[in-house]
Amino acid sequence: AEGRLEDLTVRKLGKEWCEKGLLNLPTFYDESTDGMAIGNMLWLYNCMASYGMIEFAKDRYNDYEKKSAAWSKSKSFEENLKSL
């Protein structure tokens, strides 16, 4: 089953994306992201594009939106992390 899922992902997203698409992305803990989980956003895209998991991705994204609403530009990066 795992092999079929991997094959489907490669067919939908392309081999290069599957091998390198998430490499060298800044993490949630990098100040440059302002707390945005970029890798997770792309993973949600992969779930939607490869497997049609649109409702799943919407639910997860809503969780991120709720957390990002607490992010304040007037606080330091560290203060924002603590408030999440």
JSON list of N, CA and C in Angstrom, two decimals:
[
{"chain": "A", "resi": 1, "resn": "ALA", "atom": "N", "xyz": [0.82, -1.19, 0.00]},
{"chain": "A", "resi": 1, "resn": "ALA", "atom": "CA", "xyz": [0.00, 0.00, 0.00]},
{"chain": "A", "resi": 1, "resn": "ALA", "atom": "C", "xyz": [0.87, 1.26, 0.00]},
{"chain": "A", "resi": 2, "resn": "GLU", "atom": "N", "xyz": [1.95, 1.22, 0.77]},
{"chain": "A", "resi": 2, "resn": "GLU", "atom": "CA", "xyz": [2.82, 2.40, 0.84]},
{"chain": "A", "resi": 2, "resn": "GLU", "atom": "C", "xyz": [3.43, 2.71, -0.51]},
{"chain": "A", "resi": 3, "resn": "GLY", "atom": "N", "xyz": [3.83, 1.67, -1.23]},
{"chain": "A", "resi": 3, "resn": "GLY", "atom": "CA", "xyz": [4.41, 1.86, -2.56]},
{"chain": "A", "resi": 3, "resn": "GLY", "atom": "C", "xyz": [3.43, 2.49, -3.53]},
{"chain": "A", "resi": 4, "resn": "ARG", "atom": "N", "xyz": [2.16, 2.08, -3.45]},
{"chain": "A", "resi": 4, "resn": "ARG", "atom": "CA", "xyz": [1.14, 2.66, -4.33]},
{"chain": "A", "resi": 4, "resn": "ARG", "atom": "C", "xyz": [0.92, 4.13, -4.02]},
{"chain": "A", "resi": 5, "resn": "LEU", "atom": "N", "xyz": [0.94, 4.47, -2.73]},
{"chain": "A", "resi": 5, "resn": "LEU", "atom": "CA", "xyz": [0.79, 5.88, -2.35]},
{"chain": "A", "resi": 5, "resn": "LEU", "atom": "C", "xyz": [1.97, 6.71, -2.85]},
{"chain": "A", "resi": 6, "resn": "GLU", "atom": "N", "xyz": [3.16, 6.18, -2.71]},
{"chain": "A", "resi": 6, "resn": "GLU", "atom": "CA", "xyz": [4.35, 6.89, -3.21]},
{"chain": "A", "resi": 6, "resn": "GLU", "atom": "C", "xyz": [4.29, 7.07, -4.72]},
{"chain": "A", "resi": 7, "resn": "ASP", "atom": "N", "xyz": [3.87, 6.02, -5.43]},
{"chain": "A", "resi": 7, "resn": "ASP", "atom": "CA", "xyz": [3.75, 6.11, -6.89]},
{"chain": "A", "resi": 7, "resn": "ASP", "atom": "C", "xyz": [2.72, 7.17, -7.29]},
{"chain": "A", "resi": 8, "resn": "LEU", "atom": "N", "xyz": [1.61, 7.22, -6.57]},
{"chain": "A", "resi": 8, "resn": "LEU", "atom": "CA", "xyz": [0.57, 8.21, -6.86]},
{"chain": "A", "resi": 8, "resn": "LEU", "atom": "C", "xyz": [1.11, 9.62, -6.62]},
{"chain": "A", "resi": 9, "resn": "THR", "atom": "N", "xyz": [1.85, 9.79, -5.55]},
{"chain": "A", "resi": 9, "resn": "THR", "atom": "CA", "xyz": [2.41, 11.11, -5.24]},
{"chain": "A", "resi": 9, "resn": "THR", "atom": "C", "xyz": [3.37, 11.56, -6.34]},
{"chain": "A", "resi": 10, "resn": "VAL", "atom": "N", "xyz": [4.23, 10.66, -6.78]},
{"chain": "A", "resi": 10, "resn": "VAL", "atom": "CA", "xyz": [5.19, 11.00, -7.85]},
{"chain": "A", "resi": 10, "resn": "VAL", "atom": "C", "xyz": [4.44, 11.34, -9.13]},
{"chain": "A", "resi": 11, "resn": "ARG", "atom": "N", "xyz": [3.39, 10.58, -9.42]},
{"chain": "A", "resi": 11, "resn": "ARG", "atom": "CA", "xyz": [2.62, 10.84, -10.63]},
{"chain": "A", "resi": 11, "resn": "ARG", "atom": "C", "xyz": [1.93, 12.21, -10.56]},
{"chain": "A", "resi": 12, "resn": "LYS", "atom": "N", "xyz": [1.42, 12.59, -9.41]},
{"chain": "A", "resi": 12, "resn": "LYS", "atom": "CA", "xyz": [0.69, 13.85, -9.27]},
{"chain": "A", "resi": 12, "resn": "LYS", "atom": "C", "xyz": [1.60, 15.06, -9.12]},
{"chain": "A", "resi": 13, "resn": "LEU", "atom": "N", "xyz": [2.69, 14.91, -8.36]},
{"chain": "A", "resi": 13, "resn": "LEU", "atom": "CA", "xyz": [3.54, 16.06, -8.04]},
{"chain": "A", "resi": 13, "resn": "LEU", "atom": "C", "xyz": [4.86, 16.10, -8.79]},
{"chain": "A", "resi": 14, "resn": "GLY", "atom": "N", "xyz": [5.27, 14.98, -9.33]},
{"chain": "A", "resi": 14, "resn": "GLY", "atom": "CA", "xyz": [6.54, 14.91, -10.04]},
{"chain": "A", "resi": 14, "resn": "GLY", "atom": "C", "xyz": [7.66, 14.41, -9.14]},
{"chain": "A", "resi": 15, "resn": "LYS", "atom": "N", "xyz": [8.58, 13.71, -9.74]},
{"chain": "A", "resi": 15, "resn": "LYS", "atom": "CA", "xyz": [9.67, 13.09, -8.99]},
{"chain": "A", "resi": 15, "resn": "LYS", "atom": "C", "xyz": [10.55, 14.13, -8.27]},
{"chain": "A", "resi": 16, "resn": "GLU", "atom": "N", "xyz": [10.89, 15.20, -8.98]},
{"chain": "A", "resi": 16, "resn": "GLU", "atom": "CA", "xyz": [11.77, 16.20, -8.38]},
{"chain": "A", "resi": 16, "resn": "GLU", "atom": "C", "xyz": [11.12, 16.84, -7.15]},
{"chain": "A", "resi": 17, "resn": "TRP", "atom": "N", "xyz": [9.83, 17.16, -7.24]},
{"chain": "A", "resi": 17, "resn": "TRP", "atom": "CA", "xyz": [9.14, 17.75, -6.09]},
{"chain": "A", "resi": 17, "resn": "TRP", "atom": "C", "xyz": [9.15, 16.78, -4.91]},
{"chain": "A", "resi": 18, "resn": "CYS", "atom": "N", "xyz": [8.88, 15.52, -5.20]},
{"chain": "A", "resi": 18, "resn": "CYS", "atom": "CA", "xyz": [8.84, 14.52, -4.14]},
{"chain": "A", "resi": 18, "resn": "CYS", "atom": "C", "xyz": [10.20, 14.35, -3.47]},
{"chain": "A", "resi": 19, "resn": "GLU", "atom": "N", "xyz": [11.25, 14.46, -4.24]},
{"chain": "A", "resi": 19, "resn": "GLU", "atom": "CA", "xyz": [12.59, 14.27, -3.69]},
{"chain": "A", "resi": 19, "resn": "GLU", "atom": "C", "xyz": [13.14, 15.52, -3.02]},
{"chain": "A", "resi": 20, "resn": "LYS", "atom": "N", "xyz": [12.79, 16.70, -3.54]},
{"chain": "A", "resi": 20, "resn": "LYS", "atom": "CA", "xyz": [13.46, 17.93, -3.09]},
{"chain": "A", "resi": 20, "resn": "LYS", "atom": "C", "xyz": [12.52, 19.04, -2.64]},
{"chain": "A", "resi": 21, "resn": "GLY", "atom": "N", "xyz": [11.23, 18.87, -2.75]},
{"chain": "A", "resi": 21, "resn": "GLY", "atom": "CA", "xyz": [10.27, 19.94, -2.52]},
{"chain": "A", "resi": 21, "resn": "GLY", "atom": "C", "xyz": [10.30, 20.55, -1.13]},
{"chain": "A", "resi": 22, "resn": "LEU", "atom": "N", "xyz": [10.66, 19.76, -0.13]},
{"chain": "A", "resi": 22, "resn": "LEU", "atom": "CA", "xyz": [10.64, 20.27, 1.23]},
{"chain": "A", "resi": 22, "resn": "LEU", "atom": "C", "xyz": [12.05, 20.50, 1.80]},
{"chain": "A", "resi": 23, "resn": "LEU", "atom": "N", "xyz": [13.04, 20.39, 0.96]},
{"chain": "A", "resi": 23, "resn": "LEU", "atom": "CA", "xyz": [14.42, 20.57, 1.43]},
{"chain": "A", "resi": 23, "resn": "LEU", "atom": "C", "xyz": [14.75, 22.04, 1.63]},
{"chain": "A", "resi": 24, "resn": "ASN", "atom": "N", "xyz": [15.51, 22.33, 2.64]},
{"chain": "A", "resi": 24, "resn": "ASN", "atom": "CA", "xyz": [16.05, 23.66, 2.93]},
{"chain": "A", "resi": 24, "resn": "ASN", "atom": "C", "xyz": [14.99, 24.73, 3.20]},
{"chain": "A", "resi": 25, "resn": "LEU", "atom": "N", "xyz": [13.82, 24.32, 3.63]},
{"chain": "A", "resi": 25, "resn": "LEU", "atom": "CA", "xyz": [12.81, 25.30, 4.01]},
{"chain": "A", "resi": 25, "resn": "LEU", "atom": "C", "xyz": [13.08, 25.77, 5.43]},
{"chain": "A", "resi": 26, "resn": "PRO", "atom": "N", "xyz": [12.80, 27.03, 5.70]},
{"chain": "A", "resi": 26, "resn": "PRO", "atom": "CA", "xyz": [12.94, 27.48, 7.09]},
{"chain": "A", "resi": 26, "resn": "PRO", "atom": "C", "xyz": [11.89, 26.79, 7.95]},
{"chain": "A", "resi": 27, "resn": "THR", "atom": "N", "xyz": [12.22, 26.56, 9.20]},
{"chain": "A", "resi": 27, "resn": "THR", "atom": "CA", "xyz": [11.28, 25.90, 10.10]},
{"chain": "A", "resi": 27, "resn": "THR", "atom": "C", "xyz": [10.44, 26.93, 10.83]},
{"chain": "A", "resi": 28, "resn": "PHE", "atom": "N", "xyz": [9.47, 26.44, 11.53]},
{"chain": "A", "resi": 28, "resn": "PHE", "atom": "CA", "xyz": [8.61, 27.26, 12.38]},
{"chain": "A", "resi": 28, "resn": "PHE", "atom": "C", "xyz": [9.43, 28.09, 13.36]},
{"chain": "A", "resi": 29, "resn": "TYR", "atom": "N", "xyz": [10.57, 27.55, 13.78]},
{"chain": "A", "resi": 29, "resn": "TYR", "atom": "CA", "xyz": [11.40, 28.20, 14.79]},
{"chain": "A", "resi": 29, "resn": "TYR", "atom": "C", "xyz": [12.40, 29.20, 14.23]},
{"chain": "A", "resi": 30, "resn": "ASP", "atom": "N", "xyz": [12.39, 29.41, 12.91]},
{"chain": "A", "resi": 30, "resn": "ASP", "atom": "CA", "xyz": [13.24, 30.43, 12.30]},
{"chain": "A", "resi": 30, "resn": "ASP", "atom": "C", "xyz": [12.51, 31.77, 12.34]},
{"chain": "A", "resi": 31, "resn": "GLU", "atom": "N", "xyz": [13.20, 32.79, 12.84]},
{"chain": "A", "resi": 31, "resn": "GLU", "atom": "CA", "xyz": [12.55, 34.09, 12.96]},
{"chain": "A", "resi": 31, "resn": "GLU", "atom": "C", "xyz": [12.01, 34.61, 11.63]},
{"chain": "A", "resi": 32, "resn": "SER", "atom": "N", "xyz": [12.64, 34.26, 10.54]},
{"chain": "A", "resi": 32, "resn": "SER", "atom": "CA", "xyz": [12.23, 34.77, 9.23]},
{"chain": "A", "resi": 32, "resn": "SER", "atom": "C", "xyz": [10.82, 34.32, 8.84]},
{"chain": "A", "resi": 33, "resn": "THR", "atom": "N", "xyz": [10.30, 33.29, 9.49]},
{"chain": "A", "resi": 33, "resn": "THR", "atom": "CA", "xyz": [8.97, 32.78, 9.12]},
{"chain": "A", "resi": 33, "resn": "THR", "atom": "C", "xyz": [7.84, 33.42, 9.91]},
{"chain": "A", "resi": 34, "resn": "ASP", "atom": "N", "xyz": [8.16, 34.21, 10.92]},
{"chain": "A", "resi": 34, "resn": "ASP", "atom": "CA", "xyz": [7.13, 34.77, 11.81]},
{"chain": "A", "resi": 34, "resn": "ASP", "atom": "C", "xyz": [6.21, 33.68, 12.33]},
{"chain": "A", "resi": 35, "resn": "GLY", "atom": "N", "xyz": [6.77, 32.52, 12.61]},
{"chain": "A", "resi": 35, "resn": "GLY", "atom": "CA", "xyz": [6.00, 31.43, 13.19]},
{"chain": "A", "resi": 35, "resn": "GLY", "atom": "C", "xyz": [5.16, 30.65, 12.21]},
{"chain": "A", "resi": 36, "resn": "MET", "atom": "N", "xyz": [5.35, 30.88, 10.92]},
{"chain": "A", "resi": 36, "resn": "MET", "atom": "CA", "xyz": [4.58, 30.15, 9.91]},
{"chain": "A", "resi": 36, "resn": "MET", "atom": "C", "xyz": [5.26, 28.81, 9.66]},
{"chain": "A", "resi": 37, "resn": "ALA", "atom": "N", "xyz": [4.50, 27.74, 9.72]},
{"chain": "A", "resi": 37, "resn": "ALA", "atom": "CA", "xyz": [5.03, 26.39, 9.49]},
{"chain": "A", "resi": 37, "resn": "ALA", "atom": "C", "xyz": [4.98, 26.10, 7.99]},
{"chain": "A", "resi": 38, "resn": "ILE", "atom": "N", "xyz": [5.94, 26.62, 7.27]},
{"chain": "A", "resi": 38, "resn": "ILE", "atom": "CA", "xyz": [5.94, 26.53, 5.81]},
{"chain": "A", "resi": 38, "resn": "ILE", "atom": "C", "xyz": [5.97, 25.08, 5.33]},
{"chain": "A", "resi": 39, "resn": "GLY", "atom": "N", "xyz": [6.80, 24.28, 5.96]},
{"chain": "A", "resi": 39, "resn": "GLY", "atom": "CA", "xyz": [6.86, 22.86, 5.59]},
{"chain": "A", "resi": 39, "resn": "GLY", "atom": "C", "xyz": [5.52, 22.16, 5.75]},
{"chain": "A", "resi": 40, "resn": "ASN", "atom": "N", "xyz": [4.81, 22.50, 6.82]},
{"chain": "A", "resi": 40, "resn": "ASN", "atom": "CA", "xyz": [3.50, 21.90, 7.04]},
{"chain": "A", "resi": 40, "resn": "ASN", "atom": "C", "xyz": [2.49, 22.38, 6.01]},
{"chain": "A", "resi": 41, "resn": "MET", "atom": "N", "xyz": [2.59, 23.64, 5.61]},
{"chain": "A", "resi": 41, "resn": "MET", "atom": "CA", "xyz": [1.69, 24.15, 4.57]},
{"chain": "A", "resi": 41, "resn": "MET", "atom": "C", "xyz": [1.90, 23.39, 3.26]},
{"chain": "A", "resi": 42, "resn": "LEU", "atom": "N", "xyz": [3.16, 23.16, 2.92]},
{"chain": "A", "resi": 42, "resn": "LEU", "atom": "CA", "xyz": [3.45, 22.42, 1.69]},
{"chain": "A", "resi": 42, "resn": "LEU", "atom": "C", "xyz": [3.03, 20.96, 1.80]},
{"chain": "A", "resi": 43, "resn": "TRP", "atom": "N", "xyz": [3.16, 20.39, 2.99]},
{"chain": "A", "resi": 43, "resn": "TRP", "atom": "CA", "xyz": [2.71, 19.02, 3.21]},
{"chain": "A", "resi": 43, "resn": "TRP", "atom": "C", "xyz": [1.20, 18.94, 3.01]},
{"chain": "A", "resi": 44, "resn": "LEU", "atom": "N", "xyz": [0.46, 19.94, 3.49]},
{"chain": "A", "resi": 44, "resn": "LEU", "atom": "CA", "xyz": [-0.98, 19.97, 3.28]},
{"chain": "A", "resi": 44, "resn": "LEU", "atom": "C", "xyz": [-1.31, 20.06, 1.79]},
{"chain": "A", "resi": 45, "resn": "TYR", "atom": "N", "xyz": [-0.55, 20.87, 1.08]},
{"chain": "A", "resi": 45, "resn": "TYR", "atom": "CA", "xyz": [-0.72, 20.96, -0.38]},
{"chain": "A", "resi": 45, "resn": "TYR", "atom": "C", "xyz": [-0.50, 19.58, -1.01]},
{"chain": "A", "resi": 46, "resn": "ASN", "atom": "N", "xyz": [0.56, 18.90, -0.59]},
{"chain": "A", "resi": 46, "resn": "ASN", "atom": "CA", "xyz": [0.85, 17.57, -1.12]},
{"chain": "A", "resi": 46, "resn": "ASN", "atom": "C", "xyz": [-0.31, 16.61, -0.86]},
{"chain": "A", "resi": 47, "resn": "CYS", "atom": "N", "xyz": [-0.89, 16.67, 0.34]},
{"chain": "A", "resi": 47, "resn": "CYS", "atom": "CA", "xyz": [-2.02, 15.80, 0.68]},
{"chain": "A", "resi": 47, "resn": "CYS", "atom": "C", "xyz": [-3.22, 16.08, -0.24]},
{"chain": "A", "resi": 48, "resn": "MET", "atom": "N", "xyz": [-3.47, 17.36, -0.49]},
{"chain": "A", "resi": 48, "resn": "MET", "atom": "CA", "xyz": [-4.60, 17.72, -1.36]},
{"chain": "A", "resi": 48, "resn": "MET", "atom": "C", "xyz": [-4.34, 17.31, -2.80]},
{"chain": "A", "resi": 49, "resn": "ALA", "atom": "N", "xyz": [-3.16, 17.66, -3.31]},
{"chain": "A", "resi": 49, "resn": "ALA", "atom": "CA", "xyz": [-2.87, 17.42, -4.71]},
{"chain": "A", "resi": 49, "resn": "ALA", "atom": "C", "xyz": [-2.71, 15.93, -5.02]},
{"chain": "A", "resi": 50, "resn": "SER", "atom": "N", "xyz": [-2.13, 15.18, -4.10]},
{"chain": "A", "resi": 50, "resn": "SER", "atom": "CA", "xyz": [-1.87, 13.77, -4.36]},
{"chain": "A", "resi": 50, "resn": "SER", "atom": "C", "xyz": [-3.05, 12.87, -4.06]},
{"chain": "A", "resi": 51, "resn": "TYR", "atom": "N", "xyz": [-3.72, 13.13, -2.94]},
{"chain": "A", "resi": 51, "resn": "TYR", "atom": "CA", "xyz": [-4.72, 12.19, -2.45]},
{"chain": "A", "resi": 51, "resn": "TYR", "atom": "C", "xyz": [-6.12, 12.77, -2.35]},
{"chain": "A", "resi": 52, "resn": "GLY", "atom": "N", "xyz": [-6.28, 14.04, -2.72]},
{"chain": "A", "resi": 52, "resn": "GLY", "atom": "CA", "xyz": [-7.60, 14.65, -2.66]},
{"chain": "A", "resi": 52, "resn": "GLY", "atom": "C", "xyz": [-8.11, 14.89, -1.25]},
{"chain": "A", "resi": 53, "resn": "MET", "atom": "N", "xyz": [-7.20, 15.02, -0.30]},
{"chain": "A", "resi": 53, "resn": "MET", "atom": "CA", "xyz": [-7.56, 15.16, 1.11]},
{"chain": "A", "resi": 53, "resn": "MET", "atom": "C", "xyz": [-7.88, 16.62, 1.45]},
{"chain": "A", "resi": 54, "resn": "ILE", "atom": "N", "xyz": [-8.85, 17.16, 0.77]},
{"chain": "A", "resi": 54, "resn": "ILE", "atom": "CA", "xyz": [-9.16, 18.58, 0.90]},
{"chain": "A", "resi": 54, "resn": "ILE", "atom": "C", "xyz": [-9.72, 18.92, 2.28]},
{"chain": "A", "resi": 55, "resn": "GLU", "atom": "N", "xyz": [-10.67, 18.15, 2.76]},
{"chain": "A", "resi": 55, "resn": "GLU", "atom": "CA", "xyz": [-11.26, 18.44, 4.08]},
{"chain": "A", "resi": 55, "resn": "GLU", "atom": "C", "xyz": [-10.22, 18.28, 5.18]},
{"chain": "A", "resi": 56, "resn": "PHE", "atom": "N", "xyz": [-9.38, 17.27, 5.07]},
{"chain": "A", "resi": 56, "resn": "PHE", "atom": "CA", "xyz": [-8.30, 17.07, 6.03]},
{"chain": "A", "resi": 56, "resn": "PHE", "atom": "C", "xyz": [-7.40, 18.30, 6.06]},
{"chain": "A", "resi": 57, "resn": "ALA", "atom": "N", "xyz": [-7.00, 18.77, 4.87]},
{"chain": "A", "resi": 57, "resn": "ALA", "atom": "CA", "xyz": [-6.11, 19.93, 4.78]},
{"chain": "A", "resi": 57, "resn": "ALA", "atom": "C", "xyz": [-6.79, 21.19, 5.33]},
{"chain": "A", "resi": 58, "resn": "LYS", "atom": "N", "xyz": [-8.06, 21.36, 5.04]},
{"chain": "A", "resi": 58, "resn": "LYS", "atom": "CA", "xyz": [-8.79, 22.52, 5.57]},
{"chain": "A", "resi": 58, "resn": "LYS", "atom": "C", "xyz": [-8.81, 22.51, 7.10]},
{"chain": "A", "resi": 59, "resn": "ASP", "atom": "N", "xyz": [-9.08, 21.35, 7.67]},
{"chain": "A", "resi": 59, "resn": "ASP", "atom": "CA", "xyz": [-9.11, 21.24, 9.13]},
{"chain": "A", "resi": 59, "resn": "ASP", "atom": "C", "xyz": [-7.76, 21.58, 9.74]},
{"chain": "A", "resi": 60, "resn": "ARG", "atom": "N", "xyz": [-6.70, 21.05, 9.18]},
{"chain": "A", "resi": 60, "resn": "ARG", "atom": "CA", "xyz": [-5.36, 21.34, 9.70]},
{"chain": "A", "resi": 60, "resn": "ARG", "atom": "C", "xyz": [-5.02, 22.81, 9.51]},
{"chain": "A", "resi": 61, "resn": "TYR", "atom": "N", "xyz": [-5.37, 23.37, 8.36]},
{"chain": "A", "resi": 61, "resn": "TYR", "atom": "CA", "xyz": [-5.07, 24.77, 8.10]},
{"chain": "A", "resi": 61, "resn": "TYR", "atom": "C", "xyz": [-5.82, 25.67, 9.08]},
{"chain": "A", "resi": 62, "resn": "ASN", "atom": "N", "xyz": [-7.04, 25.33, 9.39]},
{"chain": "A", "resi": 62, "resn": "ASN", "atom": "CA", "xyz": [-7.81, 26.11, 10.37]},
{"chain": "A", "resi": 62, "resn": "ASN", "atom": "C", "xyz": [-7.10, 26.13, 11.71]},
{"chain": "A", "resi": 63, "resn": "ASP", "atom": "N", "xyz": [-6.48, 25.03, 12.08]},
{"chain": "A", "resi": 63, "resn": "ASP", "atom": "CA", "xyz": [-5.70, 25.00, 13.32]},
{"chain": "A", "resi": 63, "resn": "ASP", "atom": "C", "xyz": [-4.55, 26.01, 13.26]},
{"chain": "A", "resi": 64, "resn": "TYR", "atom": "N", "xyz": [-3.88, 26.08, 12.12]},
{"chain": "A", "resi": 64, "resn": "TYR", "atom": "CA", "xyz": [-2.77, 27.03, 11.96]},
{"chain": "A", "resi": 64, "resn": "TYR", "atom": "C", "xyz": [-3.28, 28.47, 12.00]},
{"chain": "A", "resi": 65, "resn": "GLU", "atom": "N", "xyz": [-4.42, 28.71, 11.37]},
{"chain": "A", "resi": 65, "resn": "GLU", "atom": "CA", "xyz": [-4.98, 30.06, 11.38]},
{"chain": "A", "resi": 65, "resn": "GLU", "atom": "C", "xyz": [-5.28, 30.53, 12.79]},
{"chain": "A", "resi": 66, "resn": "LYS", "atom": "N", "xyz": [-5.84, 29.66, 13.60]},
{"chain": "A", "resi": 66, "resn": "LYS", "atom": "CA", "xyz": [-6.15, 30.02, 14.99]},
{"chain": "A", "resi": 66, "resn": "LYS", "atom": "C", "xyz": [-4.89, 30.39, 15.75]},
{"chain": "A", "resi": 67, "resn": "LYS", "atom": "N", "xyz": [-3.83, 29.61, 15.55]},
{"chain": "A", "resi": 67, "resn": "LYS", "atom": "CA", "xyz": [-2.58, 29.89, 16.25]},
{"chain": "A", "resi": 67, "resn": "LYS", "atom": "C", "xyz": [-1.92, 31.16, 15.71]},
{"chain": "A", "resi": 68, "resn": "SER", "atom": "N", "xyz": [-2.02, 31.38, 14.42]},
{"chain": "A", "resi": 68, "resn": "SER", "atom": "CA", "xyz": [-1.37, 32.57, 13.85]},
{"chain": "A", "resi": 68, "resn": "SER", "atom": "C", "xyz": [-2.10, 33.85, 14.26]},
{"chain": "A", "resi": 69, "resn": "ALA", "atom": "N", "xyz": [-3.36, 33.74, 14.61]},
{"chain": "A", "resi": 69, "resn": "ALA", "atom": "CA", "xyz": [-4.10, 34.92, 15.05]},
{"chain": "A", "resi": 69, "resn": "ALA", "atom": "C", "xyz": [-3.53, 35.47, 16.36]},
{"chain": "A", "resi": 70, "resn": "ALA", "atom": "N", "xyz": [-2.88, 34.60, 17.12]},
{"chain": "A", "resi": 70, "resn": "ALA", "atom": "CA", "xyz": [-2.28, 35.03, 18.39]},
{"chain": "A", "resi": 70, "resn": "ALA", "atom": "C", "xyz": [-0.90, 35.68, 18.18]},
{"chain": "A", "resi": 71, "resn": "TRP", "atom": "N", "xyz": [-0.38, 35.58, 16.97]},
{"chain": "A", "resi": 71, "resn": "TRP", "atom": "CA", "xyz": [0.96, 36.13, 16.67]},
{"chain": "A", "resi": 71, "resn": "TRP", "atom": "C", "xyz": [0.87, 37.64, 16.58]},
{"chain": "A", "resi": 72, "resn": "SER", "atom": "N", "xyz": [1.76, 38.32, 17.26]},
{"chain": "A", "resi": 72, "resn": "SER", "atom": "CA", "xyz": [1.73, 39.77, 17.28]},
{"chain": "A", "resi": 72, "resn": "SER", "atom": "C", "xyz": [3.07, 40.34, 16.84]},
{"chain": "A", "resi": 73, "resn": "LYS", "atom": "N", "xyz": [3.02, 41.25, 15.88]},
{"chain": "A", "resi": 73, "resn": "LYS", "atom": "CA", "xyz": [4.25, 41.90, 15.41]},
{"chain": "A", "resi": 73, "resn": "LYS", "atom": "C", "xyz": [4.87, 42.79, 16.49]},
{"chain": "A", "resi": 74, "resn": "SER", "atom": "N", "xyz": [4.08, 43.16, 17.48]},
{"chain": "A", "resi": 74, "resn": "SER", "atom": "CA", "xyz": [4.61, 44.02, 18.54]},
{"chain": "A", "resi": 74, "resn": "SER", "atom": "C", "xyz": [5.39, 43.23, 19.59]},
{"chain": "A", "resi": 75, "resn": "LYS", "atom": "N", "xyz": [5.28, 41.90, 19.57]},
{"chain": "A", "resi": 75, "resn": "LYS", "atom": "CA", "xyz": [6.03, 41.06, 20.51]},
{"chain": "A", "resi": 75, "resn": "LYS", "atom": "C", "xyz": [7.29, 40.55, 19.84]},
{"chain": "A", "resi": 76, "resn": "SER", "atom": "N", "xyz": [8.24, 40.15, 20.64]},
{"chain": "A", "resi": 76, "resn": "SER", "atom": "CA", "xyz": [9.45, 39.52, 20.09]},
{"chain": "A", "resi": 76, "resn": "SER", "atom": "C", "xyz": [9.10, 38.12, 19.60]},
{"chain": "A", "resi": 77, "resn": "PHE", "atom": "N", "xyz": [9.98, 37.57, 18.81]},
{"chain": "A", "resi": 77, "resn": "PHE", "atom": "CA", "xyz": [9.80, 36.22, 18.30]},
{"chain": "A", "resi": 77, "resn": "PHE", "atom": "C", "xyz": [9.64, 35.24, 19.47]},
{"chain": "A", "resi": 78, "resn": "GLU", "atom": "N", "xyz": [10.49, 35.35, 20.46]},
{"chain": "A", "resi": 78, "resn": "GLU", "atom": "CA", "xyz": [10.45, 34.45, 21.60]},
{"chain": "A", "resi": 78, "resn": "GLU", "atom": "C", "xyz": [9.15, 34.59, 22.40]},
{"chain": "A", "resi": 79, "resn": "GLU", "atom": "N", "xyz": [8.68, 35.83, 22.57]},
{"chain": "A", "resi": 79, "resn": "GLU", "atom": "CA", "xyz": [7.42, 36.06, 23.27]},
{"chain": "A", "resi": 79, "resn": "GLU", "atom": "C", "xyz": [6.25, 35.42, 22.52]},
{"chain": "A", "resi": 80, "resn": "ASN", "atom": "N", "xyz": [6.27, 35.54, 21.21]},
{"chain": "A", "resi": 80, "resn": "ASN", "atom": "CA", "xyz": [5.22, 34.93, 20.40]},
{"chain": "A", "resi": 80, "resn": "ASN", "atom": "C", "xyz": [5.25, 33.41, 20.52]},
{"chain": "A", "resi": 81, "resn": "LEU", "atom": "N", "xyz": [6.42, 32.82, 20.48]},
{"chain": "A", "resi": 81, "resn": "LEU", "atom": "CA", "xyz": [6.52, 31.36, 20.63]},
{"chain": "A", "resi": 81, "resn": "LEU", "atom": "C", "xyz": [5.94, 30.90, 21.96]},
{"chain": "A", "resi": 82, "resn": "LYS", "atom": "N", "xyz": [6.23, 31.63, 23.01]},
{"chain": "A", "resi": 82, "resn": "LYS", "atom": "CA", "xyz": [5.73, 31.27, 24.33]},
{"chain": "A", "resi": 82, "resn": "LYS", "atom": "C", "xyz": [4.21, 31.35, 24.39]},
{"chain": "A", "resi": 83, "resn": "SER", "atom": "N", "xyz": [3.62, 32.28, 23.67]},
{"chain": "A", "resi": 83, "resn": "SER", "atom": "CA", "xyz": [2.16, 32.47, 23.72]},
{"chain": "A", "resi": 83, "resn": "SER", "atom": "C", "xyz": [1.41, 31.41, 22.93]},
{"chain": "A", "resi": 84, "resn": "LEU", "atom": "N", "xyz": [2.12, 30.65, 22.12]},
{"chain": "A", "resi": 84, "resn": "LEU", "atom": "CA", "xyz": [1.45, 29.60, 21.35]},
{"chain": "A", "resi": 84, "resn": "LEU", "atom": "C", "xyz": [1.37, 28.38, 22.22]}
]
